[in-house]
Each structure stands twice: as C-alpha cells, then as structure tokens.
Amino acid sequence: MNSQPRAVLSMHDVMPATLSQVEDFLALCSSYAIPPMTLLVVPGCDWRHEQLDRLRELAGLGHELAAHGWLHRVGTPRGLYHRLHSTLLSRNVAEHLALDGEGILALMRRSHDWFAEHNLPAPSLYVPPAWALGDVARQSLTSLNFERVEVLRGVLDLRTAHLHPLPLVGFEADSGFRAASLRLWNSSQIGMARIFRQTLRIGIHPQDLNLRLGNSLRELLQERWRFISYGDAL
C-alpha cells in the first residue's frame, strides 16, 4: 500500500487576463515534476482564438479542464449572507450567491455547454467561484451533465449525491489578515490530511506565487505528494 500522502492540485480563475500567470505556474510545476493538474476555466470571458487553441493544447497535454462559473464576478451582493461572504471571503466573485436556484442551474448549464461550443473536452467537474454553490437543492444538480461539484467542504459526487469531505488549502493572501488566517487554516488542513490519510485539495490562484504566501506554496509543492485527479480522490 502506498503511504505517500495524496493531493489534487487545481488552478482557479483560468481566463484570458490570467493565462500568462497560469503558464508561469505550470512551468514551475513542471520543474518540480508535478503531473498535469486541473484547470478551472471561466467561460464567459472574451476568449480569443489563439487563447482557445492554447486551452486545447493544455488539455492535450493531460490537464483536466473544469468549469468555473461564468463571469466570475457579481455586482451588488444579494442579501445579508452574500454581503458578509463578500466582505470576509469572496469579495465580488461569488456569482452564485446573487442567483436563485433556477438561475444557478441555468448558469451551470451554460458553463458546461460552452466547452462543446468551442471544441474543448466536456468538463466533468464544476467549481463555483469562491466554492460558494448558493441556494440550490442538491437533488436538482443531478439534472446537469457534470459528474462532481467541488465546494468548500469537499467534493459532491452527483452520481450518488454524496459529499466527500476533503481538506483544502489556499494561498490567495493579498493582505496581512488573509496571510495570517490562511497560515492557521492551511496548517490545520494539512495536519488533517496527514493524520486521517485524506486527499488534500490544493487550490491555487494565478497570482499566488507573487503574494505573501508564495514561498509557503513553493515549499508545499516540493514535498512528497502523490498528485491524483479529482475522480481518483473520491
């Protein structure tokens, strides 16, 4: 039995404006001999032909393409919970929280359909921006063409409607408060993964290497993880 700790690695917010940073991160991972990862693509951006070609190339190299919202931004927060979530965690990206259940399902369908419309592999994974799924019934998600949905607590298998709790670390520390909070959070989550032999989810954002926890991210990636896919983690 392989006792090496397991991890899934995902790059969030893959969009035209971040592609150069994404490429830099992929080059770093290649230098660490990390296998292809999951790329969370934001469909509703203004994608140019050459950028779509690059996504097809990355998929051909083995990177899994997942759907990540539609525009990855929202205007005025809807309700008290959304305002608090925006202030403390998501800022203006949790677009699901501004929608009702039908609106969320429609957004997820549109996000999935975009890939086929642009000759890209159909995504089996959907990750709502800021991991905020919003007010939608779990049973209604089975009507979608995704196999799994990732939320803050873990990964929801839509074939069984079972949520698999998995620890999660992040490095989007653009302020002192966020850096301190994430250090504590990440330490607890890494400890949980190792003690209970759970798969660790490592969620990266394109600018993370240049933020306050960039060195911590590099150190984590160089540790002896066995990187697997989301499908293999369930």
mmCIF file of C-alpha atoms in Angstrom:
data_model
loop_
_atom_site.group_PDB
_atom_site.id
_atom_site.type_symbol
_atom_site.label_atom_id
_atom_site.label_comp_id
_atom_site.label_asym_id
_atom_site.label_seq_id
_atom_site.Cartn_x
_atom_site.Cartn_y
_atom_site.Cartn_z
ATOM 1 C CA MET A 1 0.000 0.000 0.000
ATOM 2 C CA ASN A 2 1.352 3.402 -0.987
ATOM 3 C CA SER A 3 1.673 5.527 2.177
ATOM 4 C CA GLN A 4 2.681 8.667 0.293
ATOM 5 C CA PRO A 5 0.155 11.446 1.045
ATOM 6 C CA ARG A 6 -2.208 12.237 -1.821
ATOM 7 C CA ALA A 7 -3.215 15.636 -3.186
ATOM 8 C CA VAL A 8 -5.249 17.139 -6.007
ATOM 9 C CA LEU A 9 -3.950 20.374 -7.483
ATOM 10 C CA SER A 10 -6.207 22.895 -9.193
ATOM 11 C CA MET A 11 -5.585 26.282 -10.778
ATOM 12 C CA HIS A 12 -8.528 28.644 -10.361
ATOM 13 C CA ASP A 13 -9.571 31.600 -12.496
ATOM 14 C CA VAL A 14 -8.134 30.497 -15.818
ATOM 15 C CA MET A 15 -9.196 33.321 -18.122
ATOM 16 C CA PRO A 16 -7.627 35.452 -20.858
ATOM 17 C CA ALA A 17 -6.286 38.011 -18.399
ATOM 18 C CA THR A 18 -4.506 35.370 -16.298
ATOM 19 C CA LEU A 19 -3.139 32.992 -18.936
ATOM 20 C CA SER A 20 0.447 34.255 -18.674
ATOM 21 C CA GLN A 21 0.439 33.738 -14.887
ATOM 22 C CA VAL A 22 -1.109 30.306 -15.355
ATOM 23 C CA GLU A 23 1.673 29.411 -17.797
ATOM 24 C CA ASP A 24 4.294 30.545 -15.252
ATOM 25 C CA PHE A 25 2.765 28.303 -12.609
ATOM 26 C CA LEU A 26 2.610 25.337 -14.972
ATOM 27 C CA ALA A 27 6.293 25.842 -15.772
ATOM 28 C CA LEU A 28 7.128 25.828 -12.058
ATOM 29 C CA CYS A 29 5.165 22.612 -11.549
ATOM 30 C CA SER A 30 6.949 21.032 -14.492
ATOM 31 C CA SER A 31 10.288 21.868 -12.855
ATOM 32 C CA TYR A 32 9.050 20.036 -9.727
ATOM 33 C CA ALA A 33 7.984 17.020 -11.848
ATOM 34 C CA ILE A 34 4.331 17.563 -10.887
ATOM 35 C CA PRO A 35 1.957 15.850 -13.344
ATOM 36 C CA PRO A 36 -0.848 17.684 -15.194
ATOM 37 C CA MET A 37 -3.414 19.355 -12.944
ATOM 38 C CA THR A 38 -6.999 20.593 -13.104
ATOM 39 C CA LEU A 39 -7.538 23.997 -14.711
ATOM 40 C CA LEU A 40 -10.694 25.865 -13.690
ATOM 41 C CA VAL A 41 -11.787 27.779 -16.784
ATOM 42 C CA VAL A 42 -14.063 30.839 -16.645
ATOM 43 C CA PRO A 43 -16.112 30.517 -19.858
ATOM 44 C CA GLY A 44 -17.876 33.883 -20.084
ATOM 45 C CA CYS A 45 -14.751 35.951 -20.704
ATOM 46 C CA ASP A 46 -13.682 37.396 -24.046
ATOM 47 C CA TRP A 47 -11.620 34.442 -25.277
ATOM 48 C CA ARG A 48 -9.598 34.947 -28.467
ATOM 49 C CA HIS A 49 -8.991 32.160 -30.977
ATOM 50 C CA GLU A 50 -5.331 31.729 -30.034
ATOM 51 C CA GLN A 51 -6.218 31.517 -26.343
ATOM 52 C CA LEU A 52 -8.789 28.817 -27.035
ATOM 53 C CA ASP A 53 -6.157 27.000 -29.066
ATOM 54 C CA ARG A 54 -3.879 27.099 -26.023
ATOM 55 C CA LEU A 55 -6.610 25.583 -23.834
ATOM 56 C CA ARG A 56 -6.948 22.749 -26.353
ATOM 57 C CA GLU A 57 -3.174 22.228 -26.241
ATOM 58 C CA LEU A 58 -3.176 22.113 -22.443
ATOM 59 C CA ALA A 59 -5.998 19.573 -22.492
ATOM 60 C CA GLY A 60 -3.990 17.528 -24.972
ATOM 61 C CA LEU A 61 -1.054 17.561 -22.559
ATOM 62 C CA GLY A 62 -3.233 15.932 -19.916
ATOM 63 C CA HIS A 63 -4.550 18.886 -17.921
ATOM 64 C CA GLU A 64 -8.197 18.417 -16.947
ATOM 65 C CA LEU A 65 -10.415 21.371 -17.862
ATOM 66 C CA ALA A 66 -13.164 22.153 -15.351
ATOM 67 C CA ALA A 67 -15.931 24.756 -15.468
ATOM 68 C CA HIS A 68 -15.633 27.643 -13.029
ATOM 69 C CA GLY A 69 -18.744 29.830 -13.001
ATOM 70 C CA TRP A 70 -19.500 32.061 -15.951
ATOM 71 C CA LEU A 71 -18.097 35.568 -15.477
ATOM 72 C CA HIS A 72 -16.503 35.087 -12.030
ATOM 73 C CA ARG A 73 -17.834 38.418 -10.830
ATOM 74 C CA VAL A 74 -21.052 39.850 -9.489
ATOM 75 C CA GLY A 75 -22.470 43.312 -8.921
ATOM 76 C CA THR A 76 -24.431 44.198 -5.801
ATOM 77 C CA PRO A 77 -24.490 41.376 -3.209
ATOM 78 C CA ARG A 78 -27.890 39.758 -2.680
ATOM 79 C CA GLY A 79 -28.892 39.615 0.981
ATOM 80 C CA LEU A 80 -27.019 39.765 4.290
ATOM 81 C CA TYR A 81 -25.238 36.416 3.894
ATOM 82 C CA HIS A 82 -23.886 37.418 0.478
ATOM 83 C CA ARG A 83 -22.687 40.779 1.845
ATOM 84 C CA LEU A 84 -20.876 39.074 4.729
ATOM 85 C CA HIS A 85 -19.434 36.415 2.414
ATOM 86 C CA SER A 86 -18.234 39.126 0.044
ATOM 87 C CA THR A 87 -16.602 41.131 2.840
ATOM 88 C CA LEU A 88 -14.902 38.237 4.620
ATOM 89 C CA LEU A 89 -14.091 35.797 1.831
ATOM 90 C CA SER A 90 -15.204 36.167 -1.766
ATOM 91 C CA ARG A 91 -15.264 39.906 -2.468
ATOM 92 C CA ASN A 92 -17.077 40.285 -5.813
ATOM 93 C CA VAL A 93 -16.619 36.820 -7.344
ATOM 94 C CA ALA A 94 -19.276 34.572 -5.729
ATOM 95 C CA GLU A 95 -21.770 34.928 -8.566
ATOM 96 C CA HIS A 96 -23.924 32.004 -7.417
ATOM 97 C CA LEU A 97 -24.911 33.900 -4.270
ATOM 98 C CA ALA A 98 -26.644 36.554 -6.382
ATOM 99 C CA LEU A 99 -28.945 33.964 -8.014
ATOM 100 C CA ASP A 100 -31.865 31.767 -7.029
ATOM 101 C CA GLY A 101 -31.866 28.010 -7.596
ATOM 102 C CA GLU A 102 -33.089 28.137 -11.202
ATOM 103 C CA GLY A 103 -30.600 30.868 -12.026
ATOM 104 C CA ILE A 104 -27.753 28.791 -10.601
ATOM 105 C CA LEU A 105 -28.734 25.729 -12.630
ATOM 106 C CA ALA A 106 -29.034 27.827 -15.790
ATOM 107 C CA LEU A 107 -25.554 29.316 -15.208
ATOM 108 C CA MET A 108 -24.056 25.862 -14.669
ATOM 109 C CA ARG A 109 -25.669 24.514 -17.848
ATOM 110 C CA ARG A 110 -24.413 27.475 -19.865
ATOM 111 C CA SER A 111 -20.939 26.990 -18.392
ATOM 112 C CA HIS A 112 -20.890 23.304 -19.378
ATOM 113 C CA ASP A 113 -22.240 23.903 -22.903
ATOM 114 C CA TRP A 114 -19.539 26.497 -23.655
ATOM 115 C CA PHE A 115 -16.833 23.827 -23.828
ATOM 116 C CA ALA A 116 -18.530 21.832 -26.587
ATOM 117 C CA GLU A 117 -19.322 25.036 -28.456
ATOM 118 C CA HIS A 118 -15.580 25.782 -28.568
ATOM 119 C CA ASN A 119 -14.367 22.260 -29.351
ATOM 120 C CA LEU A 120 -12.987 21.683 -25.864
ATOM 121 C CA PRO A 121 -13.311 18.497 -23.775
ATOM 122 C CA ALA A 122 -16.589 18.365 -21.849
ATOM 123 C CA PRO A 123 -15.896 19.111 -18.183
ATOM 124 C CA SER A 124 -16.852 16.519 -15.578
ATOM 125 C CA LEU A 125 -16.077 18.873 -12.682
ATOM 126 C CA TYR A 126 -17.737 22.164 -11.781
ATOM 127 C CA VAL A 127 -16.308 24.529 -9.178
ATOM 128 C CA PRO A 128 -18.404 27.582 -8.246
ATOM 129 C CA PRO A 129 -16.363 30.757 -7.755
ATOM 130 C CA ALA A 130 -15.173 31.012 -4.146
ATOM 131 C CA TRP A 131 -16.546 27.461 -3.699
ATOM 132 C CA ALA A 132 -19.942 29.113 -2.993
ATOM 133 C CA LEU A 133 -22.630 26.891 -4.520
ATOM 134 C CA GLY A 134 -25.521 29.034 -3.322
ATOM 135 C CA ASP A 135 -29.184 28.277 -2.664
ATOM 136 C CA VAL A 136 -29.770 25.289 -4.916
ATOM 137 C CA ALA A 137 -31.145 21.876 -3.961
ATOM 138 C CA ARG A 138 -28.564 19.101 -4.105
ATOM 139 C CA GLN A 139 -31.031 16.781 -5.857
ATOM 140 C CA SER A 140 -31.527 19.251 -8.706
ATOM 141 C CA LEU A 141 -27.821 19.082 -9.568
ATOM 142 C CA THR A 142 -28.288 15.554 -10.873
ATOM 143 C CA SER A 143 -30.065 17.042 -13.906
ATOM 144 C CA LEU A 144 -26.748 18.570 -15.023
ATOM 145 C CA ASN A 145 -24.063 16.962 -17.170
ATOM 146 C CA PHE A 146 -21.361 17.252 -14.527
ATOM 147 C CA GLU A 147 -20.180 14.251 -12.524
ATOM 148 C CA ARG A 148 -18.951 16.187 -9.498
ATOM 149 C CA VAL A 149 -19.072 19.634 -7.907
ATOM 150 C CA GLU A 150 -16.415 20.993 -5.579
ATOM 151 C CA VAL A 151 -17.497 23.132 -2.620
ATOM 152 C CA LEU A 152 -15.642 24.444 0.421
ATOM 153 C CA ARG A 153 -16.250 21.301 2.494
ATOM 154 C CA GLY A 154 -15.315 18.771 -0.161
ATOM 155 C CA VAL A 155 -16.410 17.220 -3.443
ATOM 156 C CA LEU A 156 -20.018 16.303 -4.184
ATOM 157 C CA ASP A 157 -20.442 13.179 -6.314
ATOM 158 C CA LEU A 158 -23.569 13.860 -8.387
ATOM 159 C CA ARG A 159 -23.994 10.182 -9.255
ATOM 160 C CA THR A 160 -24.586 9.286 -5.601
ATOM 161 C CA ALA A 161 -25.440 12.740 -4.127
ATOM 162 C CA HIS A 162 -22.744 12.030 -1.538
ATOM 163 C CA LEU A 163 -20.426 14.770 -0.287
ATOM 164 C CA HIS A 164 -16.870 13.572 0.267
ATOM 165 C CA PRO A 165 -15.304 15.894 2.874
ATOM 166 C CA LEU A 166 -11.700 16.667 1.913
ATOM 167 C CA PRO A 167 -9.269 19.153 3.485
ATOM 168 C CA LEU A 168 -8.464 22.245 1.443
ATOM 169 C CA VAL A 169 -5.600 24.743 1.439
ATOM 170 C CA GLY A 170 -5.308 28.084 -0.335
ATOM 171 C CA PHE A 171 -2.719 30.802 -0.777
ATOM 172 C CA GLU A 172 -4.583 33.891 -2.023
ATOM 173 C CA ALA A 173 -3.089 36.111 0.691
ATOM 174 C CA ASP A 174 -3.145 39.694 -0.575
ATOM 175 C CA SER A 175 -3.289 41.262 2.905
ATOM 176 C CA GLY A 176 -1.707 40.667 6.293
ATOM 177 C CA PHE A 177 -5.020 39.480 7.739
ATOM 178 C CA ARG A 178 -5.542 36.963 4.968
ATOM 179 C CA ALA A 179 -1.967 35.722 5.244
ATOM 180 C CA ALA A 180 -2.273 35.114 8.990
ATOM 181 C CA SER A 181 -5.687 33.480 8.642
ATOM 182 C CA LEU A 182 -4.588 31.213 5.803
ATOM 183 C CA ARG A 183 -1.436 30.108 7.642
ATOM 184 C CA LEU A 184 -3.553 28.852 10.536
ATOM 185 C CA TRP A 185 -6.161 27.314 8.228
ATOM 186 C CA ASN A 186 -3.607 25.620 5.982
ATOM 187 C CA SER A 187 -1.712 24.173 8.938
ATOM 188 C CA SER A 188 -4.866 22.577 10.310
ATOM 189 C CA GLN A 189 -5.924 21.217 6.918
ATOM 190 C CA ILE A 190 -2.516 19.720 6.094
ATOM 191 C CA GLY A 191 -2.428 18.137 9.546
ATOM 192 C CA MET A 192 -5.889 16.671 8.982
ATOM 193 C CA ALA A 193 -4.879 15.231 5.621
ATOM 194 C CA ARG A 194 -1.848 13.525 7.103
ATOM 195 C CA ILE A 195 -3.420 12.257 10.325
ATOM 196 C CA PHE A 196 -6.552 10.864 8.682
ATOM 197 C CA ARG A 197 -4.836 9.952 5.398
ATOM 198 C CA GLN A 198 -7.213 12.106 3.393
ATOM 199 C CA THR A 199 -6.551 13.593 -0.018
ATOM 200 C CA LEU A 200 -5.502 17.231 0.315
ATOM 201 C CA ARG A 201 -7.030 19.720 -2.114
ATOM 202 C CA ILE A 202 -4.548 22.440 -3.080
ATOM 203 C CA GLY A 203 -6.441 25.346 -4.666
ATOM 204 C CA ILE A 204 -4.200 27.856 -6.431
ATOM 205 C CA HIS A 205 -4.974 31.268 -7.910
ATOM 206 C CA PRO A 206 -2.849 32.694 -10.734
ATOM 207 C CA GLN A 207 -1.228 35.443 -8.661
ATOM 208 C CA ASP A 208 -0.488 33.345 -5.558
ATOM 209 C CA LEU A 209 3.234 32.923 -6.185
ATOM 210 C CA ASN A 210 3.632 36.711 -6.003
ATOM 211 C CA LEU A 211 1.591 37.178 -2.832
ATOM 212 C CA ARG A 212 2.505 36.868 0.851
ATOM 213 C CA LEU A 213 2.358 33.068 0.990
ATOM 214 C CA GLY A 214 4.198 32.426 -2.259
ATOM 215 C CA ASN A 215 7.154 30.786 -0.520
ATOM 216 C CA SER A 216 4.856 28.594 1.559
ATOM 217 C CA LEU A 217 3.182 27.433 -1.654
ATOM 218 C CA ARG A 218 6.517 26.580 -3.247
ATOM 219 C CA GLU A 219 7.567 24.620 -0.159
ATOM 220 C CA LEU A 220 4.313 22.652 -0.132
ATOM 221 C CA LEU A 221 4.602 21.739 -3.817
ATOM 222 C CA GLN A 222 8.116 20.390 -3.282
ATOM 223 C CA GLU A 223 7.001 17.985 -0.567
ATOM 224 C CA ARG A 224 6.415 14.317 -1.372
ATOM 225 C CA TRP A 225 2.794 14.349 -2.519
ATOM 226 C CA ARG A 226 1.248 11.815 -4.840
ATOM 227 C CA PHE A 227 -0.809 14.031 -7.143
ATOM 228 C CA ILE A 228 -4.038 12.471 -8.390
ATOM 229 C CA SER A 229 -7.183 13.598 -10.225
ATOM 230 C CA TYR A 230 -10.481 14.620 -8.656
ATOM 231 C CA GLY A 231 -12.072 11.452 -9.967
ATOM 232 C CA ASP A 232 -9.444 9.304 -8.248
ATOM 233 C CA ALA A 233 -9.881 11.225 -4.992
ATOM 234 C CA LEU A 234 -13.463 10.009 -4.475
#
